[in-house]
Amino acid sequence: MVVNSKIPVHVSIIMDGNGRWAKERGKERYYGHAEGVESVRACTEEAIRQGVRYLSLFAFSEENWNRPEEEVKALMELMVKAMVNELPSFLKNGIRFMVIGNRARLDSSLNEQIDECMRKTADCSNLSLVIFMSYSGRWDVLQAARRLALEAASDPARAEALGNMSADDFSRYLSTSGIPDPDLIIRTSGEVRLSNYLLWQCAYSELYFTDILWPDFREKEFDAALAEYAKRDRRYGKVK
């Protein structure tokens, strides 16, 4: 367990390495994704034990739509199955379930399951579990700018006020409005990049990279990331 009380409010994870994990074992990529669900469960439960308030997971990027159709279909079916199976646990453990992304690209059955899970867990307050699905950082900033432009075009006073808009004002147009920016972003599998994820929101996030493949990332590995975070001195450009 982490002994330092410096626990991040919001931990975000880029879950990477499912396919490689499966390949190392002579299995199809789907096998790695299915095993990765167990890591999601382990990290969610550990986040609650450690006092983390928001846990967000990069589950499916907009770029992932370019993967083979068979794999994409299998991933979508796995996500529906996982939501159905985990809903009782969400309710029992007070986990609010949220999905953020370009949901217009998801099929209707998946969107229906997402809506049901979000509705049933809306009043849960122990942990907010945010799943980024069909999401990209550039898409997020672009959709925010479009919304703002439409408002300005329809309201001259709103357009006039744009000159005084702050970064916080603009953040309210992002898909993550109301959710604190991540304090800590973890990426598994040895890749050292953000891959178009939370580009605006990660401005002052602490980054933690590990060679461990996502299906092997469990409570011990999650705690190691929190312990490393506790050592960081977050100055936000200031001098202490």
CSV table of N, CA, C and O in Angstrom, one decimal, residues 103-144:
chain,number,residue,atom,x,y,z
A,103,ARG,N,-19.7,9.6,-29.5
A,103,ARG,CA,-20.6,8.5,-29.4
A,103,ARG,C,-21.5,8.3,-30.6
A,103,ARG,O,-22.1,7.2,-30.8
A,104,ALA,N,-21.5,9.3,-31.5
A,104,ALA,CA,-22.2,9.2,-32.8
A,104,ALA,C,-21.7,8.0,-33.6
A,104,ALA,O,-22.4,7.5,-34.5
A,105,ARG,N,-20.5,7.7,-33.4
A,105,ARG,CA,-19.9,6.6,-34.2
A,105,ARG,C,-20.1,5.2,-33.6
A,105,ARG,O,-19.8,4.2,-34.3
A,106,LEU,N,-20.7,5.1,-32.4
A,106,LEU,CA,-20.9,3.8,-31.8
A,106,LEU,C,-22.3,3.3,-32.2
A,106,LEU,O,-23.2,4.1,-32.5
A,107,ASP,N,-22.5,2.0,-32.3
A,107,ASP,CA,-23.7,1.5,-32.7
A,107,ASP,C,-24.8,1.6,-31.6
A,107,ASP,O,-24.5,1.9,-30.5
A,108,SER,N,-26.0,1.5,-32.0
A,108,SER,CA,-27.2,1.9,-31.1
A,108,SER,C,-27.2,1.0,-29.9
A,108,SER,O,-27.5,1.4,-28.8
A,109,SER,N,-26.9,-0.3,-30.1
A,109,SER,CA,-27.0,-1.2,-28.9
A,109,SER,C,-26.0,-0.9,-27.8
A,109,SER,O,-26.3,-0.9,-26.7
A,110,LEU,N,-24.8,-0.5,-28.3
A,110,LEU,CA,-23.8,-0.1,-27.3
A,110,LEU,C,-24.2,1.2,-26.6
A,110,LEU,O,-24.1,1.4,-25.4
A,111,ASN,N,-24.7,2.2,-27.4
A,111,ASN,CA,-25.1,3.5,-26.8
A,111,ASN,C,-26.3,3.3,-25.8
A,111,ASN,O,-26.3,3.9,-24.8
A,112,GLU,N,-27.2,2.4,-26.1
A,112,GLU,CA,-28.3,2.1,-25.2
A,112,GLU,C,-27.7,1.5,-23.9
A,112,GLU,O,-28.2,1.9,-22.8
A,113,GLN,N,-26.8,0.6,-24.0
A,113,GLN,CA,-26.2,0.0,-22.8
A,113,GLN,C,-25.4,1.1,-22.0
A,113,GLN,O,-25.5,1.1,-20.7
A,114,ILE,N,-24.7,1.9,-22.7
A,114,ILE,CA,-24.0,3.0,-22.0
A,114,ILE,C,-25.0,3.9,-21.2
A,114,ILE,O,-24.8,4.3,-20.1
A,115,ASP,N,-26.1,4.3,-21.9
A,115,ASP,CA,-27.0,5.2,-21.3
A,115,ASP,C,-27.7,4.6,-20.1
A,115,ASP,O,-27.9,5.2,-19.0
A,116,GLU,N,-28.0,3.3,-20.1
A,116,GLU,CA,-28.6,2.6,-19.0
A,116,GLU,C,-27.6,2.5,-17.8
A,116,GLU,O,-28.0,2.8,-16.7
A,117,CYS,N,-26.4,2.2,-18.1
A,117,CYS,CA,-25.4,2.1,-17.0
A,117,CYS,C,-25.1,3.5,-16.4
A,117,CYS,O,-25.0,3.6,-15.2
A,118,MET,N,-25.1,4.5,-17.2
A,118,MET,CA,-24.8,5.9,-16.7
A,118,MET,C,-26.0,6.3,-15.8
A,118,MET,O,-25.9,6.9,-14.8
A,119,ARG,N,-27.2,6.0,-16.3
A,119,ARG,CA,-28.4,6.4,-15.6
A,119,ARG,C,-28.5,5.7,-14.2
A,119,ARG,O,-28.8,6.4,-13.2
A,120,LYS,N,-28.2,4.4,-14.2
A,120,LYS,CA,-28.4,3.7,-13.0
A,120,LYS,C,-27.3,4.0,-11.9
A,120,LYS,O,-27.5,3.8,-10.7
A,121,THR,N,-26.2,4.5,-12.4
A,121,THR,CA,-25.1,4.8,-11.4
A,121,THR,C,-24.9,6.3,-11.2
A,121,THR,O,-24.0,6.7,-10.5
A,122,ALA,N,-25.8,7.1,-11.7
A,122,ALA,CA,-25.7,8.6,-11.7
A,122,ALA,C,-25.5,9.1,-10.2
A,122,ALA,O,-24.9,10.2,-10.0
A,123,ASP,N,-26.1,8.5,-9.3
A,123,ASP,CA,-26.1,9.0,-7.9
A,123,ASP,C,-25.0,8.4,-7.1
A,123,ASP,O,-24.8,8.7,-5.9
A,124,CYS,N,-24.2,7.5,-7.7
A,124,CYS,CA,-23.0,6.9,-6.9
A,124,CYS,C,-21.9,7.9,-6.7
A,124,CYS,O,-21.7,8.8,-7.6
A,125,SER,N,-21.2,7.9,-5.6
A,125,SER,CA,-20.3,9.0,-5.2
A,125,SER,C,-19.0,8.5,-4.7
A,125,SER,O,-18.2,9.4,-4.3
A,126,ASN,N,-18.7,7.2,-4.6
A,126,ASN,CA,-17.4,6.8,-4.1
A,126,ASN,C,-16.3,7.1,-5.1
A,126,ASN,O,-15.1,7.4,-4.8
A,127,LEU,N,-16.6,6.8,-6.4
A,127,LEU,CA,-15.6,7.0,-7.5
A,127,LEU,C,-16.3,7.2,-8.8
A,127,LEU,O,-17.3,6.6,-9.0
A,128,SER,N,-15.8,8.1,-9.6
A,128,SER,CA,-16.3,8.3,-10.9
A,128,SER,C,-15.3,7.6,-11.9
A,128,SER,O,-14.1,7.9,-11.9
A,129,LEU,N,-15.9,6.6,-12.6
A,129,LEU,CA,-15.1,5.8,-13.5
A,129,LEU,C,-15.5,6.3,-14.9
A,129,LEU,O,-16.6,6.1,-15.4
A,130,VAL,N,-14.5,7.0,-15.6
A,130,VAL,CA,-14.8,7.7,-16.8
A,130,VAL,C,-14.1,6.9,-17.9
A,130,VAL,O,-12.9,6.7,-17.9
A,131,ILE,N,-14.9,6.4,-18.9
A,131,ILE,CA,-14.3,5.6,-20.0
A,131,ILE,C,-14.3,6.5,-21.3
A,131,ILE,O,-15.3,7.0,-21.7
A,132,PHE,N,-13.1,6.7,-21.8
A,132,PHE,CA,-13.0,7.5,-23.1
A,132,PHE,C,-13.1,6.5,-24.2
A,132,PHE,O,-12.2,5.7,-24.4
A,133,MET,N,-14.2,6.7,-25.0
A,133,MET,CA,-14.5,5.7,-26.1
A,133,MET,C,-14.8,6.5,-27.4
A,133,MET,O,-15.6,7.4,-27.4
A,134,SER,N,-14.1,6.1,-28.4
A,134,SER,CA,-14.2,6.9,-29.7
A,134,SER,C,-13.8,8.3,-29.4
A,134,SER,O,-14.5,9.3,-29.8
A,135,TYR,N,-12.7,8.5,-28.8
A,135,TYR,CA,-12.2,9.8,-28.3
A,135,TYR,C,-10.8,10.1,-28.9
A,135,TYR,O,-10.0,9.3,-29.1
A,136,SER,N,-10.6,11.4,-29.1
A,136,SER,CA,-9.3,11.9,-29.4
A,136,SER,C,-9.2,13.3,-28.9
A,136,SER,O,-10.2,14.1,-28.8
A,137,GLY,N,-8.0,13.8,-28.5
A,137,GLY,CA,-7.8,15.1,-27.9
A,137,GLY,C,-8.1,16.2,-28.9
A,137,GLY,O,-8.7,17.2,-28.6
A,138,ARG,N,-7.7,16.0,-30.2
A,138,ARG,CA,-8.0,16.9,-31.2
A,138,ARG,C,-9.5,17.1,-31.5
A,138,ARG,O,-10.0,18.2,-31.7
A,139,TRP,N,-10.2,15.9,-31.5
A,139,TRP,CA,-11.7,16.0,-31.7
A,139,TRP,C,-12.3,16.8,-30.6
A,139,TRP,O,-13.2,17.6,-30.8
A,140,ASP,N,-11.8,16.6,-29.4
A,140,ASP,CA,-12.4,17.3,-28.2
A,140,ASP,C,-12.3,18.8,-28.3
A,140,ASP,O,-13.2,19.6,-28.1
A,141,VAL,N,-11.0,19.3,-28.7
A,141,VAL,CA,-10.8,20.7,-28.8
A,141,VAL,C,-11.6,21.2,-30.0
A,141,VAL,O,-12.2,22.3,-29.9
A,142,LEU,N,-11.7,20.5,-31.1
A,142,LEU,CA,-12.4,20.9,-32.3
A,142,LEU,C,-13.9,21.0,-32.0
A,142,LEU,O,-14.6,22.0,-32.4
A,143,GLN,N,-14.5,20.0,-31.3
A,143,GLN,CA,-15.9,20.1,-31.0
A,143,GLN,C,-16.2,21.3,-30.1
A,143,GLN,O,-17.3,21.9,-30.2
A,144,ALA,N,-15.3,21.6,-29.2
A,144,ALA,CA,-15.5,22.7,-28.3
A,144,ALA,C,-15.5,24.0,-29.0
A,144,ALA,O,-16.3,24.9,-28.8
